[in-house]
C-alpha positions as protocol buffer text, in pm:
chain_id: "A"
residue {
  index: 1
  type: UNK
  ca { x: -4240 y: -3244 z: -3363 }
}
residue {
  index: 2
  type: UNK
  ca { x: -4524 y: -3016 z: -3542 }
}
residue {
  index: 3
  type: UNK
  ca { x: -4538 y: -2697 z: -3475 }
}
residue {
  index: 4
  type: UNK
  ca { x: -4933 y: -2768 z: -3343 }
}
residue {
  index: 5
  type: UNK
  ca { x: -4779 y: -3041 z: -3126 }
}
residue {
  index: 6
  type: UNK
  ca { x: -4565 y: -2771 z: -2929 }
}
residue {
  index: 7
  type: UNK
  ca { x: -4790 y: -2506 z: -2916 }
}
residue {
  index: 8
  type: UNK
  ca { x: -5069 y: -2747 z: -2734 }
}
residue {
  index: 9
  type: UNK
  ca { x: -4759 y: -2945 z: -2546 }
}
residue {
  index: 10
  type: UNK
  ca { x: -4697 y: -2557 z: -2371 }
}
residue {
  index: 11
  type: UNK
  ca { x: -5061 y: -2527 z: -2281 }
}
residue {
  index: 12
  type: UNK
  ca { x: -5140 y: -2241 z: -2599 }
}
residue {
  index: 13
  type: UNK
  ca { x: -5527 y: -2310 z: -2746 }
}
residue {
  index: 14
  type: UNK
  ca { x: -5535 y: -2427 z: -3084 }
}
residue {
  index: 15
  type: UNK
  ca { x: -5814 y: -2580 z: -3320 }
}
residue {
  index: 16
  type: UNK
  ca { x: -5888 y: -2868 z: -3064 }
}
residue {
  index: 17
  type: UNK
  ca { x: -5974 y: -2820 z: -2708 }
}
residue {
  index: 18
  type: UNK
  ca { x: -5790 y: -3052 z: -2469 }
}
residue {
  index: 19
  type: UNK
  ca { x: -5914 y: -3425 z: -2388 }
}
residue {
  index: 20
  type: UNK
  ca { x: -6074 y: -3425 z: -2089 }
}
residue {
  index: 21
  type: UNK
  ca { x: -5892 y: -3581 z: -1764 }
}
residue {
  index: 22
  type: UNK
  ca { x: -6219 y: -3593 z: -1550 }
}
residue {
  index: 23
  type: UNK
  ca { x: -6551 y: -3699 z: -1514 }
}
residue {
  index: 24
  type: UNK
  ca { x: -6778 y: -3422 z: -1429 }
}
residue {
  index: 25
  type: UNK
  ca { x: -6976 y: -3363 z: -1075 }
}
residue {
  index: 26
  type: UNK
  ca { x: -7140 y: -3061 z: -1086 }
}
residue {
  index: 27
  type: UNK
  ca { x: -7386 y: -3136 z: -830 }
}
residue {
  index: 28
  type: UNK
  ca { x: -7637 y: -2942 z: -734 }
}
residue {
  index: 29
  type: UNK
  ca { x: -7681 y: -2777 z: -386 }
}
residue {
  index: 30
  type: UNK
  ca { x: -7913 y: -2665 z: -177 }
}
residue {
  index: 31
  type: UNK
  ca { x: -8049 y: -2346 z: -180 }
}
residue {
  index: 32
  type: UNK
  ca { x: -7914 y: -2177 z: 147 }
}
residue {
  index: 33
  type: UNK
  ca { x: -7560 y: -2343 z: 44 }
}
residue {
  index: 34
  type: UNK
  ca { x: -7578 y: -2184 z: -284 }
}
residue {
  index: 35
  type: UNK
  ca { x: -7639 y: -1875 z: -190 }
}
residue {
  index: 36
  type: UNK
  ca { x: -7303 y: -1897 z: 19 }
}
residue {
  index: 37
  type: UNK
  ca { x: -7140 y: -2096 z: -249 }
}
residue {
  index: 38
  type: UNK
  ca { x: -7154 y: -1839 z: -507 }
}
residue {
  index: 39
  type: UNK
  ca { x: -7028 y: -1539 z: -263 }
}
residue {
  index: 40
  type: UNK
  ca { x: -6776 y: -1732 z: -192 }
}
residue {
  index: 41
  type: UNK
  ca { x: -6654 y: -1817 z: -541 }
}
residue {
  index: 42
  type: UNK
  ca { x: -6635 y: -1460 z: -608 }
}
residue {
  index: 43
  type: UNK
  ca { x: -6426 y: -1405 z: -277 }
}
residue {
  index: 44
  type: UNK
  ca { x: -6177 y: -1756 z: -291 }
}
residue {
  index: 45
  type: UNK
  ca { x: -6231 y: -1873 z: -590 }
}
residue {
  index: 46
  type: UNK
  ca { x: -6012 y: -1787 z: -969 }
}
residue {
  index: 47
  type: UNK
  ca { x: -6125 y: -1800 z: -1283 }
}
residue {
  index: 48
  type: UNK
  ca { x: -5982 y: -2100 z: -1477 }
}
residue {
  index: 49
  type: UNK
  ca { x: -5888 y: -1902 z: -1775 }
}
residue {
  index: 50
  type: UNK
  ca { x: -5767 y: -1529 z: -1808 }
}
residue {
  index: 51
  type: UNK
  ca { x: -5470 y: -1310 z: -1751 }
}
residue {
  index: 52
  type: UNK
  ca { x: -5142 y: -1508 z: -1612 }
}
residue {
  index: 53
  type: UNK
  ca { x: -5135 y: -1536 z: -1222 }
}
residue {
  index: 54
  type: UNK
  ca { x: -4901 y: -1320 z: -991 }
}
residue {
  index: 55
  type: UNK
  ca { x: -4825 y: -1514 z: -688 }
}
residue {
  index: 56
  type: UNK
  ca { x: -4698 y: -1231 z: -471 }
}
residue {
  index: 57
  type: UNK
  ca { x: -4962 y: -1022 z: -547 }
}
residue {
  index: 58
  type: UNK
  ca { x: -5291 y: -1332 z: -513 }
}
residue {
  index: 59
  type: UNK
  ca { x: -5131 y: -1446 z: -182 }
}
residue {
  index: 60
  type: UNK
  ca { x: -4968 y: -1077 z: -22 }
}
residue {
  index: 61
  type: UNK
  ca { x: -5228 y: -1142 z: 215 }
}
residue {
  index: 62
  type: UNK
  ca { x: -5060 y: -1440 z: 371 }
}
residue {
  index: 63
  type: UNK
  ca { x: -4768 y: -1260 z: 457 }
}
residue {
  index: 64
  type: UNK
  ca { x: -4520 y: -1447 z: 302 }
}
residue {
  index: 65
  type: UNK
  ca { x: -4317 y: -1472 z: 19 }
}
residue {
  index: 66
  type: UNK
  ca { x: -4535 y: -1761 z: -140 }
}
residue {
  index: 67
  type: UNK
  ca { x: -4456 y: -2126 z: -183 }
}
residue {
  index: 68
  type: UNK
  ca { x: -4714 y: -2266 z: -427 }
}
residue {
  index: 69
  type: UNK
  ca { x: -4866 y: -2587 z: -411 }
}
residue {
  index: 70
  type: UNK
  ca { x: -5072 y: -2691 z: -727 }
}
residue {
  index: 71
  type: UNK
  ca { x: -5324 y: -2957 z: -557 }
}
residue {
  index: 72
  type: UNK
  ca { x: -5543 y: -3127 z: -851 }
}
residue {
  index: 73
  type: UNK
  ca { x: -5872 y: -3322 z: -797 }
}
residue {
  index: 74
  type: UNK
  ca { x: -5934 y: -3270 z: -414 }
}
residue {
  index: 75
  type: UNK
  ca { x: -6263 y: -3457 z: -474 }
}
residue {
  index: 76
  type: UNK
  ca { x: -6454 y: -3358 z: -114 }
}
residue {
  index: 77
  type: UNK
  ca { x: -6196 y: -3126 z: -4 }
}
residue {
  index: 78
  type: UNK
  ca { x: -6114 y: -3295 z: 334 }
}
residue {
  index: 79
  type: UNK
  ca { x: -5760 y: -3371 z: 250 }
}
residue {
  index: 80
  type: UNK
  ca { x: -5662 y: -3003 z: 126 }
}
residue {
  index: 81
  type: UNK
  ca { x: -5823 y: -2872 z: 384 }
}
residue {
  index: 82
  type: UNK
  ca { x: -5634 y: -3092 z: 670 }
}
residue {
  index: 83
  type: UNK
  ca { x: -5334 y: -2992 z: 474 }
}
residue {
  index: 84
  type: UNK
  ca { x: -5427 y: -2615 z: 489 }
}
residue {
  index: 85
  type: UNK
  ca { x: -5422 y: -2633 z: 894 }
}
residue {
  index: 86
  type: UNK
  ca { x: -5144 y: -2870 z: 909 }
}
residue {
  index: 87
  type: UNK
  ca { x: -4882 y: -2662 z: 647 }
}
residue {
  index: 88
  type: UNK
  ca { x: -4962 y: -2348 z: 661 }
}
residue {
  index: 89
  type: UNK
  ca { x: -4624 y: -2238 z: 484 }
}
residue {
  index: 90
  type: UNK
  ca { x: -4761 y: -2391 z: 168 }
}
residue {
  index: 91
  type: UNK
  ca { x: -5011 y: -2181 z: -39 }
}
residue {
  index: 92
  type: UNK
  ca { x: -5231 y: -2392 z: -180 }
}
residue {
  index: 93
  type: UNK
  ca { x: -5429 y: -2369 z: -562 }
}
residue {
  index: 94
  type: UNK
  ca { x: -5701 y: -2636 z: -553 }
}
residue {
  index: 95
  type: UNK
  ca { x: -5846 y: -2765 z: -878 }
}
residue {
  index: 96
  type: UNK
  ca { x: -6137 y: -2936 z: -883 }
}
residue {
  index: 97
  type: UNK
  ca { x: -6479 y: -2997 z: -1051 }
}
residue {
  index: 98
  type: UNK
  ca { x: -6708 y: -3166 z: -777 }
}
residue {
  index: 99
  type: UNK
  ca { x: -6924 y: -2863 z: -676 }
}
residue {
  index: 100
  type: UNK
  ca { x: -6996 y: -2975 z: -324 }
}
residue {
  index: 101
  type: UNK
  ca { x: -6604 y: -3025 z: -251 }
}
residue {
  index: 102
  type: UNK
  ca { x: -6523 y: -2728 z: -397 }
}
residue {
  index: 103
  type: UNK
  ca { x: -6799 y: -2522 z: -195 }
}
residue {
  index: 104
  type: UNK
  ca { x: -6645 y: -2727 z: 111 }
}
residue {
  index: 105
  type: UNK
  ca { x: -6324 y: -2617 z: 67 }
}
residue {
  index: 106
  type: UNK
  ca { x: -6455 y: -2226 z: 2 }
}
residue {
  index: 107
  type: UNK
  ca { x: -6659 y: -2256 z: 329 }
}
residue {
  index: 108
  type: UNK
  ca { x: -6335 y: -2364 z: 526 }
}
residue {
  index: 109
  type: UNK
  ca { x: -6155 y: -2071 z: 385 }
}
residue {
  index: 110
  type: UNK
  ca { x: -6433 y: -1866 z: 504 }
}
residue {
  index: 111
  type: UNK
  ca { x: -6451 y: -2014 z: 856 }
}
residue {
  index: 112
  type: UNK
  ca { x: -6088 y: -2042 z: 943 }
}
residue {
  index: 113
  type: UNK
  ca { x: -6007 y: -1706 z: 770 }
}
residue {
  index: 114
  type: UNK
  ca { x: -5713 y: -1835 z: 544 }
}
residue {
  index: 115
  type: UNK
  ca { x: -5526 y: -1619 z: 358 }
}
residue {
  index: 116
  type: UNK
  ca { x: -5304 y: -1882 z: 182 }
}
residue {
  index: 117
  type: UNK
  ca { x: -5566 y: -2097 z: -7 }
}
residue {
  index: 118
  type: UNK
  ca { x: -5742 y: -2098 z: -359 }
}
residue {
  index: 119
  type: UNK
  ca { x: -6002 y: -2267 z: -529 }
}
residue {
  index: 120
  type: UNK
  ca { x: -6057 y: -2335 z: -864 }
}
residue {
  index: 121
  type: UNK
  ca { x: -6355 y: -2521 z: -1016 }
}
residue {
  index: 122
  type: UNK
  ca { x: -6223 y: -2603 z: -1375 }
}
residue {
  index: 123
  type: UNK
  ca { x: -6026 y: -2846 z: -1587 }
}
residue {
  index: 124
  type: UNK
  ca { x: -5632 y: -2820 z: -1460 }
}
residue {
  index: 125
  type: UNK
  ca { x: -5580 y: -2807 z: -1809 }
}
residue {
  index: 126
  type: UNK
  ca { x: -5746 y: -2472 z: -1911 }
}
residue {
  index: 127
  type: UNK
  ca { x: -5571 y: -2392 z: -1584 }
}
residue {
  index: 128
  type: UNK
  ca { x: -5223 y: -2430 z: -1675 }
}
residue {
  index: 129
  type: UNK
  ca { x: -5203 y: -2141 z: -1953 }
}
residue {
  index: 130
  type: UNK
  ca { x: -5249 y: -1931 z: -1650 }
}
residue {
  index: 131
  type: UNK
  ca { x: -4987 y: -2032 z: -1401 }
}
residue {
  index: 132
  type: UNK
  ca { x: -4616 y: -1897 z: -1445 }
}
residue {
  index: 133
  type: UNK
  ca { x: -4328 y: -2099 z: -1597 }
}
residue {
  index: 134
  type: UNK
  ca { x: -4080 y: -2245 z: -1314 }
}
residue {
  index: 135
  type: UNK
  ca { x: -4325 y: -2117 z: -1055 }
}
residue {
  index: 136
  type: UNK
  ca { x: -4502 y: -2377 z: -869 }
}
residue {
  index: 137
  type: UNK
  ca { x: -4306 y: -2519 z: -501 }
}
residue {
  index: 138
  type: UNK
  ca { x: -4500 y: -2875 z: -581 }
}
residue {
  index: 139
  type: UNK
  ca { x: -4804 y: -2998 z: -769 }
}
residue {
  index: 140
  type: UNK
  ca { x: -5054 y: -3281 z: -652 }
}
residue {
  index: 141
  type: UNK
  ca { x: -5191 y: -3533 z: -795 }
}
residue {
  index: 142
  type: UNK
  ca { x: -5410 y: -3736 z: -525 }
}
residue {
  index: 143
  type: UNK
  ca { x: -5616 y: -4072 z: -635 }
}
residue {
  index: 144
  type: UNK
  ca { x: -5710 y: -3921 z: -1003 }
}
residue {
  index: 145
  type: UNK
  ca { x: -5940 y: -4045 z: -1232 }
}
residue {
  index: 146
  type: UNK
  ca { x: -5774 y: -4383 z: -1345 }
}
residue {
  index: 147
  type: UNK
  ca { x: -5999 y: -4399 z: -1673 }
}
residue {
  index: 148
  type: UNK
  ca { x: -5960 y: -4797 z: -1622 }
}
residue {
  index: 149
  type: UNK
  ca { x: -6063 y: -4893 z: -1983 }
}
residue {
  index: 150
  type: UNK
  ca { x: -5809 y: -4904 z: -2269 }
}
residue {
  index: 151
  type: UNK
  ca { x: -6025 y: -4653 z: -2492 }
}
residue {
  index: 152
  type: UNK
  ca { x: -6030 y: -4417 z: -2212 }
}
residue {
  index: 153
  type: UNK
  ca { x: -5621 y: -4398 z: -2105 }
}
residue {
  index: 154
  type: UNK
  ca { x: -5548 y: -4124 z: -2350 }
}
residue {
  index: 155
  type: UNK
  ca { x: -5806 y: -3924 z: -2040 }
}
residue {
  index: 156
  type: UNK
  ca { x: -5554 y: -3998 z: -1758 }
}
residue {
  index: 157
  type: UNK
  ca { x: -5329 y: -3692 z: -1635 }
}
residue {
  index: 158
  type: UNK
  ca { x: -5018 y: -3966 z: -1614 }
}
residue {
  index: 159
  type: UNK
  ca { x: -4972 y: -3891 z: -1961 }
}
residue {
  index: 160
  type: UNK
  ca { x: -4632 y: -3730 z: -2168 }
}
residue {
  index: 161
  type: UNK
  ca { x: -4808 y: -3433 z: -2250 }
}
residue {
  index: 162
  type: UNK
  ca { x: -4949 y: -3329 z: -1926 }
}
residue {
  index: 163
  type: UNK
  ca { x: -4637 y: -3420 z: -1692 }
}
residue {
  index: 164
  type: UNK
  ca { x: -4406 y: -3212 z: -1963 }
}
residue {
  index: 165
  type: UNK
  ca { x: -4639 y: -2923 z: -1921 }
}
residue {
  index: 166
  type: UNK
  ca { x: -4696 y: -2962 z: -1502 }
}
residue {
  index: 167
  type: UNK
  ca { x: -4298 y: -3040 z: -1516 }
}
residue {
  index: 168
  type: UNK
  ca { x: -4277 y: -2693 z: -1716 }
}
residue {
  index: 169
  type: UNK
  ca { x: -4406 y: -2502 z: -1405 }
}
residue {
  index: 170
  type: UNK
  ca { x: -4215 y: -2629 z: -1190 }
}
residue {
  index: 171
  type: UNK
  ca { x: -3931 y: -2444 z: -1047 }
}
residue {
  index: 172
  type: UNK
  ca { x: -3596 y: -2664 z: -1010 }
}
residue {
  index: 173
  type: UNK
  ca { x: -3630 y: -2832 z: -671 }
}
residue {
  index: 174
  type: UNK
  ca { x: -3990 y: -2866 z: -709 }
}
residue {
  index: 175
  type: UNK
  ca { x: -4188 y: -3158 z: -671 }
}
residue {
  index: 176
  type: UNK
  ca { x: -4456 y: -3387 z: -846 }
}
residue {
  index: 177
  type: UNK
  ca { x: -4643 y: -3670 z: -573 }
}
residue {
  index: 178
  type: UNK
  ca { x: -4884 y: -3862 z: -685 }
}
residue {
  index: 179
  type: UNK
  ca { x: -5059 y: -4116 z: -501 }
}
residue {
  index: 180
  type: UNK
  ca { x: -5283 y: -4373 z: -691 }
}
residue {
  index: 181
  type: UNK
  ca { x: -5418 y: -4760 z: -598 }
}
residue {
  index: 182
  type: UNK
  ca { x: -5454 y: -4834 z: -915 }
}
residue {
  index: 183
  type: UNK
  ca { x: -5165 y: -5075 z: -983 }
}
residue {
  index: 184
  type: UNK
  ca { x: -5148 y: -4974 z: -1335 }
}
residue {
  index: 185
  type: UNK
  ca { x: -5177 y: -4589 z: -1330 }
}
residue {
  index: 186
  type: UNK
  ca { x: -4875 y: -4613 z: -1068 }
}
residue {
  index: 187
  type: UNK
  ca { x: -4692 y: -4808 z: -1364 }
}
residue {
  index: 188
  type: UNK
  ca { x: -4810 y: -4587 z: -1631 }
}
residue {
  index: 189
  type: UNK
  ca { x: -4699 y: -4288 z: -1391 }
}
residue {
  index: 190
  type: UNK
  ca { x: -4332 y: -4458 z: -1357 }
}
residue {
  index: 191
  type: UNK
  ca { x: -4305 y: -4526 z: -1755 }
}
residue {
  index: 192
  type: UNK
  ca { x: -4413 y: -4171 z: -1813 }
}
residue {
  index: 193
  type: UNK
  ca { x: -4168 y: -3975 z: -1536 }
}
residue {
  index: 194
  type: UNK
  ca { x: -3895 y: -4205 z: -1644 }
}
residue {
  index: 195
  type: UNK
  ca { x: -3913 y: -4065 z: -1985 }
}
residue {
  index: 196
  type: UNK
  ca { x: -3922 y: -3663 z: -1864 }
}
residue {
  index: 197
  type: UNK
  ca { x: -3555 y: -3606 z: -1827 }
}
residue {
  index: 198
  type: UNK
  ca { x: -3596 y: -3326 z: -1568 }
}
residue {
  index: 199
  type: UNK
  ca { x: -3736 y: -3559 z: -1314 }
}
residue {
  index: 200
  type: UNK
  ca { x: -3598 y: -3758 z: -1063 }
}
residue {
  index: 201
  type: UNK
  ca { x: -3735 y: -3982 z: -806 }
}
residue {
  index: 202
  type: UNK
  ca { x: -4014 y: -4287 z: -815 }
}
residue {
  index: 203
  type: UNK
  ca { x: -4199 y: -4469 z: -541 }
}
residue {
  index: 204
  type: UNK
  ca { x: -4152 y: -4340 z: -167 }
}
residue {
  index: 205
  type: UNK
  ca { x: -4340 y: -4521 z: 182 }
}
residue {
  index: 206
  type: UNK
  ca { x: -4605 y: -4372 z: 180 }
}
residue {
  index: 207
  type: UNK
  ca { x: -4571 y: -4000 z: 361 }
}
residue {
  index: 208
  type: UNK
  ca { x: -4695 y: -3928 z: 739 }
}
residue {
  index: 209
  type: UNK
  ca { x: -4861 y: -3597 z: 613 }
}
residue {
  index: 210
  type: UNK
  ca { x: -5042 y: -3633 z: 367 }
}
residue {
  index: 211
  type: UNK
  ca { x: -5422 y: -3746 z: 454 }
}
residue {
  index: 212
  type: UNK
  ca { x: -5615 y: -4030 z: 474 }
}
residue {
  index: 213
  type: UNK
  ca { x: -5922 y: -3966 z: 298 }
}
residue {
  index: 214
  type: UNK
  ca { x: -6243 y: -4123 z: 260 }
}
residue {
  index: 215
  type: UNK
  ca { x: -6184 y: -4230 z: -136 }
}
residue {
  index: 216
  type: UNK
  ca { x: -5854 y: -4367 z: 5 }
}
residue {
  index: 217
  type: UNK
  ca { x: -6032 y: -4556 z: 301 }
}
residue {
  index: 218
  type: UNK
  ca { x: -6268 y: -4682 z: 57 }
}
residue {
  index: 219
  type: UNK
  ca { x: -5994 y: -4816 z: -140 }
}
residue {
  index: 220
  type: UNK
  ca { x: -5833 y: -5012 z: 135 }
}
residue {
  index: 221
  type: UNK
  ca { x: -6144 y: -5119 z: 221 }
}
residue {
  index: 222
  type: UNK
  ca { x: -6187 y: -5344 z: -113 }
}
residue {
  index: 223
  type: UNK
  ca { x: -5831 y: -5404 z: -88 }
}
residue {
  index: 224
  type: UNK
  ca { x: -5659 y: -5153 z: -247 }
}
residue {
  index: 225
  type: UNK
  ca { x: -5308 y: -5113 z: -161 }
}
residue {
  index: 226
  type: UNK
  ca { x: -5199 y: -4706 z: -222 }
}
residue {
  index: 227
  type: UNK
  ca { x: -4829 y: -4610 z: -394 }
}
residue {
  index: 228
  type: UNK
  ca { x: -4680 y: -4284 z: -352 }
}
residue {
  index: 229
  type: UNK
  ca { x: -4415 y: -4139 z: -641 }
}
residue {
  index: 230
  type: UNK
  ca { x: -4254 y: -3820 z: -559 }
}
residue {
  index: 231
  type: UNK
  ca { x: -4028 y: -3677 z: -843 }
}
residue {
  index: 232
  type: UNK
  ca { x: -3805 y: -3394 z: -806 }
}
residue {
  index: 233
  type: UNK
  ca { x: -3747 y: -3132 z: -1109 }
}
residue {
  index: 234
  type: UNK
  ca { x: -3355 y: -3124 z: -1136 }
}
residue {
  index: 235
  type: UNK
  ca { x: -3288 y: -2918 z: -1415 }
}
C-alpha cells in the first residue's frame, strides 16, 4: 500500500479531501430558533476539526470517568436524545449535518441540563483526525445514507477505509452497531467487517434499547424490514 493510501486510511489530510458520506441539510431556521441555535453551538457544540479531543477533560463535568459513544447521523435527534435519558453512563458525541436535528439535540442538552452529551455538525470524517486512538466505548451507525445507485457506493460509510479508521478508535472491547433496512448496505456492511480482522460479531435481534425512530417507522411502513450488526474490536 502507498504511502498516500495510509496516511488518508489513518484520517491525516492530503491533496484530496475525503468523498463525502452524506447528503447535506443545512436547513434554515427560524429566527427566534437561531438565535438559540447559535448560543448553543458555542456552549454544546465542537468544532469538527482542531486540536485532538481529551475525554476526561470535555466530559469532567459528568462526573465520571467517561465511556464514549461515537453516534453518527442522528438525523432529527430523537433517538440520541431518548438514548441520553435512558443511558446516562454513556457519553455521547453526535455527528450530524441536518441543522434542525442538530439544534434539537443542543436544545435538549440545554433543557435537561446534560453534562454527558456533544454535538457536532460536520462530516464524521473531518471528525475522526480529532478523536484519540483506542478511545471510543462504541460508535453508531443508525439508518445511514445508503447511496442506493452503483456510481454513488464509493459515498457509503460501510466501506474498508472508513470501518479500518472507526475500528482504529476503538478501544479493545469496543463496539461497532449498525442498523440499516437496506438489504444490501447490511450485506455490504457484513462483506466489509468480515474482512477487518479486529472485528468480531455480525447480525444480532434487533436490541430492546435502541429507539424506534420516525425514519425507521417510515421504513416499516413501506415494508422495510431493519438488521442490526454489532461487532466487537478483539484485538
Amino acid at each position: 500500500m502507498s504511502h498516500a493510501a495510509l496516511v488518508a486510511m489513518r484520517g491525516v489530510s492530503t491533496s484530496h479531501p475525503p468523498t463525502r458520506s452524506f447528503q447535506p441539510r443545512r436547513r434554515a431556521l427560524p429566527p427566534a430558533r437561531a438565535e438559540r441555535y447559535q448560543r448553543l453551538l458555542t456552549q454544546w457544540a465542537l468544532p469538527v476539526t482542531g486540536e485532538m479531543l481529551c475525554f476526561e477533560d470535555l466530559f469532567a463535568a459528568a462526573g465520571r470517568n467517561p465511556e464514549v459513544v461515537l453516534d453518527i447521523g442522528f438525523g432529527g435527534g430523537e433517538g440520541l436524545i431518548e438514548l441520553a435519558a435512558t443511558r446516562p453512563a454513556e457519553a455521547l458525541i453526535g455527528v450530524d449535518v441536518h441543522t434542525p436535528g442538530v439544534a434539537t439535540v443542543l436544545e435538549a442538552i440545554d433543557t435537561e441540563g446534560w453534562q454527558h452529551v456533544r454535538v457536532v455538525e460536520g462530516d464524521v470524517l473531518e471528525l475522526l483526525p480529532r478523536i484519540p486512538v483506542s478511545s471510543l466505548a462504541g460508535v453508531r451507525l443508525f439508518f445511514p445514507d445508503p447511496w442506493p445507485k452503483n456510481k454513488q457506493r464509493h459515498r457509503r460509510l460501510a466501506r474498508p477505509d472508513v470501518v479500518t479508521r472507526l475500528v482504529d478508535r476503538l478501544r479493545i472491547g469496543g463496539t461497532l452497531h449498525v442498523a440499516t433496512d437496506i438489504a444490501d448496505y447490511a450485506t455490504q456492511t457484513l462483506a466489509v467487517c468480515a474482512a477487518e480482522p479486529r472485528l468480531s460479531g455480525g447480525i444480532v435481534p434487533r436490541p430492546s434499547w435502541r429507539p424506534l425512530t420516525r425514519f425507521e417507522r417510515r421504513g416499516l411502513d413501506e415494508g422495510r424490514t431493519p438488521t442490526d450488526l454489532i461487532y466487537e474490536r478483539t484485538s
